[in-house]
Coordinates of C-alpha atoms in Angstrom, one line a residue:
M376 CA -70.2 -40.0 -153.2
I377 CA -71.3 -37.9 -150.1
V378 CA -68.1 -35.9 -150.2
Q379 CA -68.7 -34.8 -153.8
H380 CA -72.2 -33.8 -153.0
L381 CA -71.0 -31.7 -150.1
H382 CA -68.4 -30.0 -152.3
E383 CA -71.2 -29.1 -154.7
I384 CA -73.4 -27.6 -151.9
Q385 CA -70.6 -25.6 -150.4
H386 CA -69.5 -24.4 -153.9
R387 CA -73.0 -23.1 -154.5
C388 CA -73.8 -21.7 -151.0
G389 CA -70.4 -21.0 -149.5
Y390 CA -71.1 -23.3 -146.6
L391 CA -73.4 -26.3 -145.8
P392 CA -76.8 -25.0 -144.7
E393 CA -78.9 -27.4 -142.7
N394 CA -81.8 -27.3 -145.1
E395 CA -79.4 -28.3 -147.9
L396 CA -78.1 -31.3 -145.9
R397 CA -81.7 -32.4 -145.2
A398 CA -82.5 -32.1 -148.9
L399 CA -79.4 -34.2 -149.7
S400 CA -80.4 -36.8 -147.1
A401 CA -83.9 -37.1 -148.7
R402 CA -82.5 -37.1 -152.2
T403 CA -79.9 -39.8 -151.7
G404 CA -81.4 -41.9 -148.9
T405 CA -78.4 -41.1 -146.7
R406 CA -79.3 -40.5 -143.0
L407 CA -78.7 -37.0 -141.9
Y408 CA -76.3 -38.0 -139.1
R409 CA -74.1 -39.6 -141.7
L410 CA -73.8 -36.4 -143.6
Q411 CA -73.1 -34.5 -140.4
E412 CA -70.6 -37.1 -139.3
V413 CA -68.6 -36.6 -142.5
A414 CA -69.0 -32.9 -142.8
S415 CA -67.9 -32.2 -139.2
F416 CA -64.7 -34.1 -139.6
F417 CA -63.1 -32.3 -142.5
P418 CA -61.7 -28.8 -142.1
H419 CA -62.7 -27.7 -145.6
F420 CA -66.4 -28.0 -144.9
R421 CA -68.2 -25.2 -143.1
L422 CA -71.4 -26.0 -141.2
K423 CA -72.1 -22.4 -140.3
Q424 CA -72.2 -19.4 -142.5
P425 CA -68.8 -17.7 -142.4
P426 CA -68.0 -14.0 -142.7
R427 CA -67.9 -12.7 -146.3
V428 CA -64.1 -13.0 -146.5
T429 CA -62.0 -15.6 -144.8
V430 CA -58.2 -15.2 -144.8
R431 CA -56.1 -18.3 -143.8
I432 CA -52.3 -17.6 -143.4
C433 CA -49.9 -20.5 -143.5
R434 CA -47.7 -20.7 -140.4
D435 CA -45.6 -23.8 -141.1
M436 CA -41.8 -24.3 -141.8
S437 CA -40.9 -22.1 -144.8
C438 CA -43.7 -19.6 -144.2
H439 CA -42.7 -19.6 -140.5
L440 CA -39.1 -18.8 -141.5
R441 CA -40.3 -15.9 -143.6
G442 CA -42.3 -14.2 -140.8
A443 CA -45.7 -15.7 -141.3
C444 CA -46.6 -15.7 -137.6
E445 CA -45.9 -12.0 -137.3
L446 CA -47.9 -11.4 -140.5
L447 CA -50.8 -13.4 -139.0
E448 CA -50.8 -11.5 -135.7
K449 CA -50.7 -8.1 -137.4
T450 CA -53.4 -9.0 -139.8
Q451 CA -55.6 -10.3 -137.0
R452 CA -55.1 -7.1 -135.0
A453 CA -56.2 -5.1 -138.0
A454 CA -59.2 -7.3 -138.6
S455 CA -60.3 -7.0 -135.0
K456 CA -60.6 -3.2 -135.4
R457 CA -63.4 -3.6 -138.0
S458 CA -66.9 -2.8 -136.8
D459 CA -68.5 -5.3 -139.2
D460 CA -68.3 -9.1 -139.4
Q461 CA -67.2 -9.3 -143.0
L462 CA -63.7 -10.5 -142.3
V463 CA -62.0 -13.3 -140.3
V464 CA -58.3 -14.0 -140.2
E465 CA -56.9 -17.3 -139.0
G466 CA -53.9 -19.5 -139.2
A467 CA -53.7 -22.5 -141.6
S468 CA -51.6 -25.6 -141.9
C469 CA -49.2 -25.9 -144.8
L470 CA -50.8 -24.7 -148.1
G471 CA -48.3 -26.4 -150.3
R472 CA -46.5 -23.4 -151.7
C473 CA -43.4 -23.6 -149.6
D474 CA -41.2 -22.3 -152.4
R475 CA -43.1 -18.9 -152.4
P476 CA -43.6 -18.0 -148.7
P477 CA -45.4 -16.4 -147.0
V478 CA -48.7 -17.8 -148.3
A479 CA -52.4 -17.1 -147.7
M480 CA -55.6 -18.5 -149.0
I481 CA -58.6 -16.2 -149.3
S482 CA -62.2 -17.1 -149.9
N483 CA -65.3 -15.0 -150.4
V484 CA -68.6 -16.5 -149.6
D485 CA -70.1 -14.5 -152.5
H486 CA -68.0 -16.8 -154.8
G487 CA -69.2 -20.0 -153.1
D488 CA -66.4 -22.5 -152.4
H489 CA -63.7 -20.8 -154.5
E490 CA -60.5 -20.3 -152.7
Q491 CA -57.6 -18.2 -154.1
V492 CA -54.0 -18.6 -153.0
Y493 CA -51.6 -15.7 -152.8
T494 CA -47.8 -16.1 -152.4
D495 CA -44.7 -14.1 -151.7
L496 CA -46.8 -11.9 -149.3
D497 CA -45.9 -9.0 -147.1
K498 CA -48.1 -6.9 -144.9
E499 CA -48.9 -4.3 -147.6
K500 CA -49.6 -6.9 -150.4
L501 CA -51.8 -8.9 -148.1
A502 CA -53.7 -5.8 -147.0
N503 CA -54.4 -4.9 -150.7
V504 CA -55.6 -8.4 -151.5
I505 CA -58.0 -8.4 -148.5
K506 CA -59.3 -4.9 -149.4
A507 CA -59.9 -6.0 -153.0
A508 CA -61.7 -9.2 -151.8
I509 CA -64.0 -7.3 -149.5
K510 CA -64.9 -4.7 -152.2
K511 CA -65.2 -7.5 -154.9
N512 CA -62.5 -5.7 -156.8
D513 CA -61.0 -7.8 -159.6
D514 CA -57.9 -5.6 -159.8
Q515 CA -55.8 -7.6 -157.4
P516 CA -52.2 -8.6 -157.2
L517 CA -51.3 -11.8 -159.0
A518 CA -52.5 -14.9 -157.4
D519 CA -50.6 -18.2 -157.3
G520 CA -52.3 -19.6 -160.4
D521 CA -51.6 -16.4 -162.4
S522 CA -47.9 -16.5 -161.5
D523 CA -47.8 -20.2 -162.5
K524 CA -48.7 -19.2 -166.1
N525 CA -45.4 -17.4 -166.4
W526 CA -43.4 -20.5 -165.5
Q527 CA -40.9 -21.6 -168.1
P528 CA -38.4 -24.5 -167.9
D529 CA -34.8 -23.5 -167.9
Q530 CA -31.5 -25.2 -167.0
H531 CA -32.7 -25.7 -163.5
H532 CA -35.9 -27.5 -164.6
V533 CA -34.6 -30.3 -166.8
W534 CA -37.1 -33.1 -166.5
E535 CA -36.3 -36.6 -167.9
I536 CA -39.6 -37.9 -166.5
D537 CA -41.6 -36.9 -169.6
P538 CA -40.9 -39.1 -172.7
Y539 CA -43.3 -36.9 -174.7
A540 CA -41.5 -33.6 -174.1
G541 CA -41.2 -31.5 -177.3
K542 CA -43.5 -33.9 -179.2
P543 CA -47.1 -33.4 -180.4
E544 CA -49.8 -34.2 -177.8
S545 CA -51.2 -36.8 -180.2
Q546 CA -48.2 -39.0 -179.4
R547 CA -49.0 -39.3 -175.7
Y548 CA -50.4 -42.4 -174.1
A549 CA -48.1 -44.6 -176.2
V550 CA -47.7 -47.2 -173.4
V551 CA -51.5 -47.7 -173.4
R552 CA -51.7 -47.9 -177.2
Q553 CA -48.9 -50.4 -177.3
M554 CA -50.5 -52.6 -174.6
V555 CA -53.8 -52.7 -176.4
Q556 CA -52.1 -53.2 -179.8
Q557 CA -50.0 -56.1 -178.6
T558 CA -52.7 -57.9 -176.5
R559 CA -55.7 -57.3 -178.8
G560 CA -53.9 -57.4 -182.2
L561 CA -55.3 -54.0 -183.1
D562 CA -53.7 -51.9 -185.9
L563 CA -53.4 -48.6 -184.0
E564 CA -51.6 -45.6 -185.3
L565 CA -48.6 -44.6 -183.1
G566 CA -47.6 -41.5 -185.0
D567 CA -43.9 -41.0 -185.1
M568 CA -43.3 -42.9 -181.9
E569 CA -40.7 -45.7 -181.9
E570 CA -42.0 -49.2 -182.8
P571 CA -43.3 -51.1 -179.8
P572 CA -40.5 -53.0 -178.1
E573 CA -40.3 -56.8 -178.5
N574 CA -42.2 -58.8 -175.9
D575 CA -39.1 -60.9 -175.2
I576 CA -37.7 -59.9 -171.8
P577 CA -33.8 -59.7 -171.7
Q578 CA -32.1 -62.8 -170.4
E579 CA -30.4 -60.9 -167.6
V580 CA -33.8 -59.8 -166.3
L581 CA -35.1 -63.3 -166.5
D582 CA -32.1 -64.5 -164.5
Q583 CA -32.8 -62.0 -161.8
L584 CA -36.5 -62.7 -161.8
A585 CA -35.7 -66.4 -161.3
D586 CA -34.5 -65.5 -157.8
P587 CA -37.5 -66.3 -155.5
D588 CA -36.7 -63.2 -153.4
N589 CA -37.5 -61.1 -156.4
L590 CA -40.9 -62.7 -157.0
G591 CA -39.6 -63.9 -160.2
P592 CA -41.5 -67.2 -160.8
P593 CA -44.9 -65.6 -160.2
I594 CA -44.2 -62.8 -162.6
L595 CA -42.8 -65.2 -165.2
Q596 CA -46.1 -67.1 -165.0
E597 CA -48.0 -64.0 -166.0
P598 CA -49.7 -65.2 -169.3
D599 CA -50.2 -61.8 -170.9
P600 CA -46.9 -60.7 -172.6
E601 CA -47.6 -57.0 -172.2
R602 CA -48.3 -57.3 -168.5
K603 CA -45.2 -59.3 -168.2
R604 CA -43.2 -56.7 -170.0
I605 CA -44.5 -53.9 -167.7
F606 CA -43.7 -55.9 -164.6
A607 CA -40.2 -56.6 -166.0
A608 CA -39.6 -52.9 -166.8
L609 CA -40.6 -51.8 -163.3
F610 CA -38.4 -54.5 -161.8
T611 CA -35.4 -53.6 -164.1
G612 CA -35.8 -49.9 -163.5
G613 CA -35.9 -50.4 -159.7
L614 CA -38.8 -48.0 -159.3
L615 CA -39.6 -47.3 -155.7
G616 CA -42.6 -45.7 -154.1
M617 CA -42.1 -41.9 -154.0
G618 CA -44.6 -41.2 -151.3
G619 CA -42.3 -41.9 -148.4
A620 CA -42.3 -45.7 -147.7
G621 CA -40.0 -46.4 -150.7
G622 CA -41.3 -49.9 -151.3
R623 CA -40.7 -51.7 -154.6
A624 CA -43.4 -50.6 -157.1
Y625 CA -43.5 -53.8 -159.1
K626 CA -44.1 -55.9 -155.9
K627 CA -47.0 -53.8 -154.8
W628 CA -48.5 -54.0 -158.3
F629 CA -48.1 -57.7 -158.4
D630 CA -49.6 -58.1 -155.0
V631 CA -52.8 -56.4 -156.4
R632 CA -52.6 -58.4 -159.6
K633 CA -52.6 -61.8 -157.8
A634 CA -55.2 -60.7 -155.2
K635 CA -58.6 -62.4 -155.6
G636 CA -61.5 -60.1 -156.3
D637 CA -64.0 -59.4 -159.1
Q638 CA -63.3 -55.6 -158.7
K639 CA -60.1 -53.8 -158.2
Y640 CA -59.1 -50.2 -158.0
V641 CA -56.2 -47.9 -158.7
V642 CA -55.8 -44.8 -156.5
C643 CA -53.3 -42.0 -157.0
N644 CA -52.4 -40.2 -153.8
G645 CA -52.1 -36.5 -154.6
D646 CA -52.9 -35.3 -151.1
E647 CA -49.5 -33.6 -150.7
S648 CA -49.8 -32.0 -147.2
E649 CA -46.4 -32.5 -145.6
P650 CA -44.9 -29.1 -144.8
G651 CA -41.9 -28.5 -147.2
T652 CA -43.2 -30.9 -149.8
F653 CA -44.6 -29.6 -153.1
K654 CA -43.0 -31.7 -155.9
D655 CA -46.2 -33.6 -156.7
R656 CA -47.9 -30.2 -157.1
E657 CA -45.5 -29.4 -159.9
I658 CA -45.9 -32.7 -161.6
L659 CA -49.8 -32.5 -161.5
L660 CA -49.6 -29.1 -163.1
R661 CA -46.8 -29.4 -165.6
A662 CA -47.2 -33.0 -166.7
P663 CA -50.7 -34.3 -165.8
H664 CA -50.7 -36.6 -168.8
L665 CA -48.0 -38.7 -167.1
V666 CA -50.1 -39.2 -164.0
V667 CA -53.2 -40.0 -166.0
E668 CA -51.3 -42.5 -168.2
G669 CA -49.6 -44.1 -165.1
V670 CA -53.1 -44.7 -163.6
I671 CA -54.4 -46.1 -166.9
V672 CA -51.4 -48.4 -167.4
A673 CA -51.8 -49.7 -163.8
G674 CA -55.5 -50.2 -164.4
L675 CA -54.9 -52.3 -167.5
V676 CA -52.1 -54.3 -166.0
L677 CA -54.0 -55.1 -162.9
N678 CA -57.4 -55.6 -164.7
A679 CA -58.8 -52.9 -162.4
T680 CA -62.3 -51.5 -162.5
R681 CA -61.8 -47.8 -162.0
G682 CA -59.1 -45.2 -161.2
Y683 CA -59.2 -42.3 -158.8
I684 CA -56.8 -39.4 -158.7
Y685 CA -57.1 -37.9 -155.2
I686 CA -55.9 -34.2 -155.0
R687 CA -56.0 -31.9 -152.0
H688 CA -58.6 -29.1 -152.4
E689 CA -56.0 -26.3 -152.0
F690 CA -54.5 -27.3 -155.4
Q691 CA -57.1 -25.6 -157.5
E692 CA -54.9 -25.2 -160.6
Q693 CA -53.8 -28.8 -160.4
I694 CA -57.3 -30.1 -160.1
A695 CA -58.3 -28.2 -163.2
A696 CA -55.3 -29.4 -165.1
V697 CA -55.8 -33.1 -164.3
R698 CA -59.5 -32.9 -165.0
Q699 CA -58.8 -31.4 -168.4
E700 CA -56.2 -34.1 -169.1
V701 CA -58.7 -36.9 -168.1
A702 CA -61.2 -35.4 -170.5
R703 CA -58.5 -35.3 -173.3
A704 CA -57.7 -39.0 -172.6
E705 CA -61.3 -39.9 -172.9
R706 CA -61.5 -38.1 -176.2
L707 CA -58.5 -40.1 -177.4
G708 CA -60.2 -43.3 -176.3
V709 CA -57.4 -44.4 -173.9
C710 CA -59.7 -44.4 -170.8
G711 CA -63.4 -44.6 -170.1
E712 CA -65.7 -46.8 -172.0
H713 CA -64.4 -49.3 -174.6
V714 CA -60.7 -48.4 -174.3
L715 CA -59.3 -48.0 -177.9
G716 CA -62.3 -49.8 -179.3
T717 CA -62.0 -52.9 -177.1
D718 CA -64.6 -54.3 -174.7
R719 CA -62.3 -53.1 -171.8
N720 CA -63.7 -50.2 -169.6
F721 CA -61.5 -48.2 -167.3
P722 CA -62.9 -44.8 -166.2
V723 CA -60.7 -42.3 -164.3
E724 CA -61.9 -39.5 -162.2
V725 CA -60.5 -36.8 -160.0
F726 CA -61.6 -36.8 -156.3
V727 CA -61.1 -33.5 -154.5
S728 CA -60.0 -34.0 -150.9
P729 CA -62.2 -32.3 -148.2
G730 CA -59.0 -31.4 -146.4
G731 CA -56.8 -32.5 -143.6
Y732 CA -53.2 -33.6 -143.4
I733 CA -54.3 -37.0 -142.2
C734 CA -55.8 -37.8 -145.6
G735 CA -52.3 -38.2 -146.9
E736 CA -52.1 -41.4 -144.8
Q737 CA -53.1 -44.2 -147.3
T738 CA -55.8 -45.8 -145.2
A739 CA -57.3 -42.5 -144.1
L740 CA -57.4 -41.5 -147.8
I741 CA -59.4 -44.7 -148.6
Q742 CA -61.8 -43.9 -145.7
A743 CA -62.4 -40.4 -147.3
L744 CA -63.1 -42.1 -150.7
E745 CA -65.6 -44.3 -149.0
D746 CA -67.5 -41.3 -147.5
K747 CA -66.2 -41.9 -144.0
R748 CA -64.3 -39.8 -141.5
A749 CA -60.6 -40.0 -142.6
E750 CA -59.5 -41.9 -139.6
P751 CA -56.6 -44.4 -140.3
R752 CA -57.3 -48.1 -140.3
N753 CA -55.5 -50.8 -138.4
R754 CA -53.2 -52.9 -140.6
P755 CA -53.2 -55.7 -141.6
P756 CA -55.1 -56.3 -143.8
E757 CA -53.2 -54.3 -146.4
L758 CA -54.8 -52.2 -149.2
Q759 CA -53.4 -54.6 -151.8
T760 CA -56.0 -57.2 -150.7
N761 CA -58.6 -55.2 -148.7
G762 CA -58.5 -51.6 -149.9
L763 CA -61.3 -49.4 -151.4
W764 CA -64.7 -50.9 -150.5
D765 CA -62.7 -53.9 -149.2
R766 CA -61.5 -54.8 -152.7
P767 CA -57.9 -55.2 -153.9
T768 CA -56.5 -51.6 -154.4
L769 CA -53.2 -50.2 -155.7
L770 CA -52.4 -46.9 -154.0
N771 CA -49.4 -45.1 -155.4
N772 CA -48.0 -41.6 -155.1
V773 CA -48.3 -39.0 -157.9
E774 CA -44.6 -39.2 -158.8
T775 CA -44.5 -43.0 -158.7
L776 CA -47.2 -43.3 -161.3
A777 CA -45.8 -40.4 -163.4
W778 CA -42.5 -42.3 -163.9
V779 CA -44.3 -45.4 -165.3
P780 CA -44.6 -44.2 -169.0
S781 CA -40.9 -43.3 -169.4
I782 CA -39.8 -46.5 -167.7
A783 CA -42.1 -48.7 -169.9
L784 CA -41.2 -46.9 -173.1
R785 CA -37.4 -46.5 -172.8
D786 CA -35.1 -49.5 -173.0
E787 CA -37.3 -51.8 -170.9
G788 CA -36.5 -49.7 -167.8
K789 CA -32.8 -50.2 -168.0
W790 CA -32.2 -46.4 -168.6
F791 CA -33.9 -45.6 -165.3
S792 CA -31.9 -48.1 -163.4
A793 CA -28.7 -46.5 -164.8
A794 CA -29.9 -43.0 -164.2
G795 CA -28.6 -42.7 -160.7
R796 CA -25.1 -41.8 -159.4
A797 CA -22.6 -44.6 -158.9
K798 CA -24.3 -47.4 -157.0
Y799 CA -27.7 -45.8 -156.9
Q800 CA -30.7 -46.4 -159.2
G801 CA -33.1 -43.9 -160.8
R802 CA -34.0 -40.3 -160.6
R803 CA -36.5 -38.5 -158.4
F804 CA -37.9 -35.1 -157.4
Y805 CA -36.9 -33.2 -154.3
S806 CA -38.7 -30.2 -153.0
I807 CA -36.3 -27.8 -151.3
S808 CA -37.2 -24.6 -149.5
G809 CA -36.4 -22.5 -146.5
D810 CA -33.2 -20.5 -146.4
V811 CA -32.0 -21.2 -150.0
A812 CA -31.7 -18.8 -152.8
R813 CA -33.9 -20.6 -155.3
P814 CA -36.5 -22.8 -153.7
G815 CA -38.2 -25.3 -156.0
A816 CA -38.9 -28.9 -157.1
Y817 CA -35.9 -30.4 -158.9
E818 CA -35.6 -33.7 -160.7
V819 CA -32.1 -35.1 -160.0
P820 CA -30.3 -38.5 -160.1
N821 CA -30.4 -40.5 -156.9
G822 CA -27.1 -40.4 -155.1
I823 CA -26.3 -36.7 -155.5
T824 CA -25.2 -35.0 -152.3
L825 CA -27.2 -32.6 -150.3
R826 CA -24.4 -30.1 -151.1
E827 CA -25.1 -30.5 -154.8
L828 CA -28.8 -30.1 -154.4
I829 CA -28.4 -26.9 -152.4
N830 CA -25.6 -25.3 -154.5
D831 CA -26.1 -26.6 -158.0
H832 CA -29.9 -26.5 -158.1
A833 CA -31.3 -24.3 -155.3
G834 CA -28.7 -21.6 -155.9
G835 CA -26.9 -22.0 -152.6
M836 CA -27.9 -20.7 -149.1
R837 CA -30.0 -17.5 -149.0
D838 CA -28.0 -14.3 -148.5
G839 CA -24.8 -16.4 -148.1
T840 CA -25.8 -17.7 -144.7
E841 CA -24.2 -20.9 -143.4
L842 CA -26.4 -24.0 -143.0
K843 CA -27.4 -24.6 -139.4
A844 CA -30.1 -27.3 -139.6
V845 CA -31.8 -29.4 -142.2
A846 CA -35.2 -31.1 -142.1
L847 CA -34.8 -34.0 -144.5
S848 CA -38.5 -35.0 -144.4
G849 CA -40.4 -31.8 -143.6
P850 CA -41.1 -31.9 -139.9
S851 CA -41.5 -35.7 -139.9
G852 CA -37.8 -36.5 -139.5
G853 CA -37.1 -33.6 -137.1
F854 CA -34.1 -31.3 -137.4
L855 CA -30.5 -32.4 -137.9
P856 CA -27.5 -30.1 -137.4
R857 CA -25.1 -29.7 -140.3
M858 CA -22.4 -31.5 -138.3
L859 CA -24.2 -34.6 -136.9
P860 CA -22.6 -36.5 -134.0
V861 CA -21.8 -40.0 -135.1
E862 CA -23.8 -41.5 -132.2
Y863 CA -26.9 -40.6 -134.1
L864 CA -25.8 -42.7 -137.1
T865 CA -25.8 -46.4 -137.5
E866 CA -22.5 -48.2 -136.6
G867 CA -22.4 -49.8 -140.1
F868 CA -22.6 -46.5 -141.8
V869 CA -20.0 -44.9 -139.6
N870 CA -17.5 -47.8 -140.1
A871 CA -18.0 -47.8 -143.8
T872 CA -18.0 -44.1 -144.4
L873 CA -16.0 -42.1 -141.9
D874 CA -12.4 -42.2 -140.8
A875 CA -11.5 -43.9 -137.6
G876 CA -12.0 -41.5 -134.7
A877 CA -14.4 -39.2 -136.5
T878 CA -16.9 -37.6 -134.2
H879 CA -19.2 -35.9 -136.6
F880 CA -20.6 -36.4 -140.1
D881 CA -21.1 -33.3 -142.4
M882 CA -24.7 -33.6 -143.6
L883 CA -23.8 -31.8 -146.8
D884 CA -21.9 -34.9 -147.8
M885 CA -25.1 -37.0 -147.4
E886 CA -26.0 -39.0 -150.6
L887 CA -29.6 -38.5 -151.4
D888 CA -31.2 -41.9 -151.8
I889 CA -33.8 -43.5 -149.6
N890 CA -31.8 -46.7 -149.2
A891 CA -28.7 -44.6 -148.3
S892 CA -30.7 -42.7 -145.6
R893 CA -31.9 -46.0 -144.2
K894 CA -28.3 -47.2 -143.9
M895 CA -27.5 -44.0 -142.1
G896 CA -30.5 -44.4 -139.7
V897 CA -32.2 -41.1 -140.6
M898 CA -35.5 -40.3 -142.1
M899 CA -35.5 -38.8 -145.6
G900 CA -38.5 -37.8 -147.6
A901 CA -39.0 -35.6 -150.7
G902 CA -39.5 -32.3 -148.9
M903 CA -36.3 -30.7 -147.5
V904 CA -36.2 -27.4 -145.6
M905 CA -32.9 -25.7 -144.9
F906 CA -32.3 -23.4 -141.9
G907 CA -29.6 -20.8 -141.9
E908 CA -27.4 -19.8 -139.0
T909 CA -29.8 -17.1 -137.7
A910 CA -32.8 -19.5 -137.6
D911 CA -34.5 -19.8 -134.2
M912 CA -34.8 -23.6 -133.7
V913 CA -37.0 -23.3 -130.6
S914 CA -39.6 -21.3 -132.5
A915 CA -39.3 -23.7 -135.5
A916 CA -39.8 -26.7 -133.3
L917 CA -42.8 -25.2 -131.6
A918 CA -44.5 -24.4 -134.9
C919 CA -43.9 -28.0 -136.1
T920 CA -45.2 -29.5 -132.9
E921 CA -48.3 -27.4 -133.1
F922 CA -48.8 -28.6 -136.7
Y923 CA -49.0 -32.2 -135.6
R924 CA -51.3 -31.4 -132.7
N925 CA -53.6 -29.5 -135.0
E926 CA -53.6 -32.2 -137.7
S927 CA -54.1 -35.2 -135.4
C928 CA -57.4 -36.9 -136.3
G929 CA -57.9 -37.7 -132.6
K930 CA -58.8 -41.4 -133.1
C931 CA -55.8 -42.6 -131.0
V932 CA -55.8 -41.5 -127.4
P933 CA -51.9 -41.5 -127.2
C934 CA -51.7 -39.3 -130.3
R935 CA -54.6 -37.0 -129.3
I936 CA -53.3 -36.5 -125.7
G937 CA -49.6 -36.9 -126.4
S938 CA -49.5 -34.3 -129.2
Q939 CA -51.2 -31.7 -126.9
K940 CA -48.8 -32.5 -124.1
L941 CA -45.8 -32.0 -126.4
V942 CA -47.2 -28.5 -127.4
E943 CA -47.7 -27.6 -123.7
L944 CA -44.1 -28.6 -122.8
M945 CA -42.7 -26.9 -125.9
T946 CA -44.7 -23.7 -125.1
K947 CA -43.2 -23.6 -121.6
I948 CA -39.7 -23.7 -123.1
A949 CA -40.6 -20.8 -125.4
D950 CA -42.1 -18.9 -122.5
R951 CA -38.9 -19.4 -120.5
Q952 CA -40.5 -21.4 -117.7
F953 CA -37.7 -24.1 -117.3
T954 CA -34.2 -23.9 -116.1
L955 CA -31.5 -25.6 -118.0
E956 CA -31.2 -28.3 -115.3
E957 CA -34.9 -29.0 -115.5
I958 CA -34.7 -29.5 -119.2
Y959 CA -31.6 -31.6 -119.4
G960 CA -31.5 -33.2 -116.0
N961 CA -28.2 -35.1 -115.3
G962 CA -27.1 -34.7 -118.9
N963 CA -27.5 -38.3 -120.2
G964 CA -31.0 -37.7 -121.5
A965 CA -32.6 -40.1 -119.0
S966 CA -34.0 -37.5 -116.7
G967 CA -35.4 -34.0 -116.8
L968 CA -37.7 -32.7 -119.5
R969 CA -35.6 -34.4 -122.2
G970 CA -36.1 -37.8 -120.6
L971 CA -39.9 -37.1 -120.3
V972 CA -40.1 -36.2 -124.0
R973 CA -38.2 -39.4 -125.0
D974 CA -40.6 -41.5 -122.9
L975 CA -43.6 -39.8 -124.4
A976 CA -42.2 -40.3 -127.9
D977 CA -41.6 -44.0 -127.3
T978 CA -45.2 -44.4 -126.0
M979 CA -46.7 -42.7 -129.0
R980 CA -44.5 -44.6 -131.5
L981 CA -45.5 -47.9 -129.9
T982 CA -49.3 -47.3 -129.5
T983 CA -50.6 -45.1 -132.3
I984 CA -52.2 -46.5 -135.4
C985 CA -50.7 -44.3 -138.1
G986 CA -47.4 -42.5 -138.8
L987 CA -48.6 -39.1 -137.5
G988 CA -48.2 -40.3 -133.9
F989 CA -44.9 -41.8 -134.7
V990 CA -43.3 -38.6 -136.1
A991 CA -45.1 -36.0 -134.0
P992 CA -42.5 -35.9 -131.3
S993 CA -39.6 -35.6 -133.8
P994 CA -39.3 -31.8 -134.0
F995 CA -39.3 -31.5 -130.1
S996 CA -36.9 -34.4 -129.4
S997 CA -34.5 -33.4 -132.2
L998 CA -34.4 -29.8 -130.8
L999 CA -33.4 -31.1 -127.4
D1000 CA -30.8 -33.5 -128.9
H1001 CA -29.0 -31.2 -131.3
F1002 CA -29.7 -27.6 -130.6
R1003 CA -28.8 -27.0 -126.9
D1004 CA -27.5 -23.5 -127.7
D1005 CA -30.9 -22.4 -129.0
V1006 CA -32.6 -24.0 -126.0
E1007 CA -30.2 -22.2 -123.6
A1008 CA -31.4 -18.9 -125.1
Y1009 CA -34.8 -19.7 -123.7
V1010 CA -34.1 -20.9 -120.2
K1011 CA -35.7 -19.4 -117.2
N1012 CA -34.2 -16.0 -116.3
G1013 CA -31.4 -16.8 -118.6
K1014 CA -29.9 -19.1 -116.0
S1015 CA -29.3 -22.8 -115.5

């Protein structure tokens, strides 16, 4: 793959020299313009030799809340006073350590492509790290990976996702072993694991599968009993995609299973780049065996050719952990050539992302795997039929695949279905950061309230502050006030939930479940950022709007131009260039700047190819909708 070759060159040289690109072109038969086309698109690759030390400071959401912009400005001023060209300091999009802000990534060209992340920074600590990097001094403050080694689970890190917790490593990959044992008749040693479950699917599941809306008849026609059992467990457990869309996992799997094609692929999306979201980072580091087994099980069920685990390049410790686990799985014989002594081959490899938020979009990710610029594709066709190299492809999020072993091993998936609160199914991870006392990634039952997530898991609001705003899906869903006016909720939810005459809904009472959020009419992801009562929402909205402008791939004209226009308008508010009347017009949102932003948002949502253009206006429009007091603090001359 071109991208892997480019990684190797940059790791060796620190950047991509032209003579190296020409040599790669001659060696692989790839035209030079194709190499330059790919290398120039991705922010990780450098086509010119950089200064010896590059410092990239995250400026998004949680880091922004903890003073990252001021830290960036001060560090840039200090760097500008140097008489040499050994140091450059620049801003960076989210680095995925939102629970430990502020964060910076430092690279030294003497060390090739190696990048080291530092967390919990202040001016003095960052200055010491930079000084040590320039002097090649190894006596530096603890880096992110070093502090990770001290992590220990406690009462706030109880994970039910891992069925192998507390057991010897030799007992892992039991689902793979059981599948091969049952379908090939092999006498395999399962250690002290429970006996493989019976192939008979419970009658109540058969009754549900008989409903055509549940895809029952096609699944029941599956000839292989182990494949049928896995499909039934996913169906019974109610596993949904954990990457944002929340589709039914078993349906996506079955779509790939029934798709025609002599080659099929399984891709795990570990490009976790949404500000405020870092739960996949934790799973990849703490339980890589679950992700690898999930990929292998999917490969065997779908009769796939190869599996890829795609991880963002900033997750160096996670990349190392997953590569080590893949090597262990190969030694155990559960992936690679001749799986567990059969004629079945299923190799798995880690693909390191060349960078860019847009790569988290599934079709853009596929483009990167195919050595192309990561520009989203038009859909349909869907990846299930025309994915990687135009072949049927299953693309699932890290957490989705990590849940597969426990669902397949325990009670045919029934335990997972019953693991939620009240009417909700399952458990999931939430990343929570910002103005909370104990930011982190927490595995909880679906259906707990936002109040419980904040108080019982994240230690309550930081310094006892009151909750002012919540971002339920990083910047994608915009900002919602704690007391949300009912006109921003669906009529069905209001009628079913609130007392007659109620004018507001307390967001702390929100039940955390993707289907519940849909019924409310709000967007909810896995990354939640809390803003306390002193938060400046204008500054926060500007930072998020700039993030989307910076990360737009530029393929869609409405997104490329629209995201820049949003930043220009937002900057004028921050610079106090509008009166209150110019912003809000006649007050009904149809005129003034607020009306213009709504029209621009509608245009972007209707005309852009991928979700970035759809959500880019959300921080700005939600600011104008819900935080008028903050906006008034920025009006021209302090007057309306």
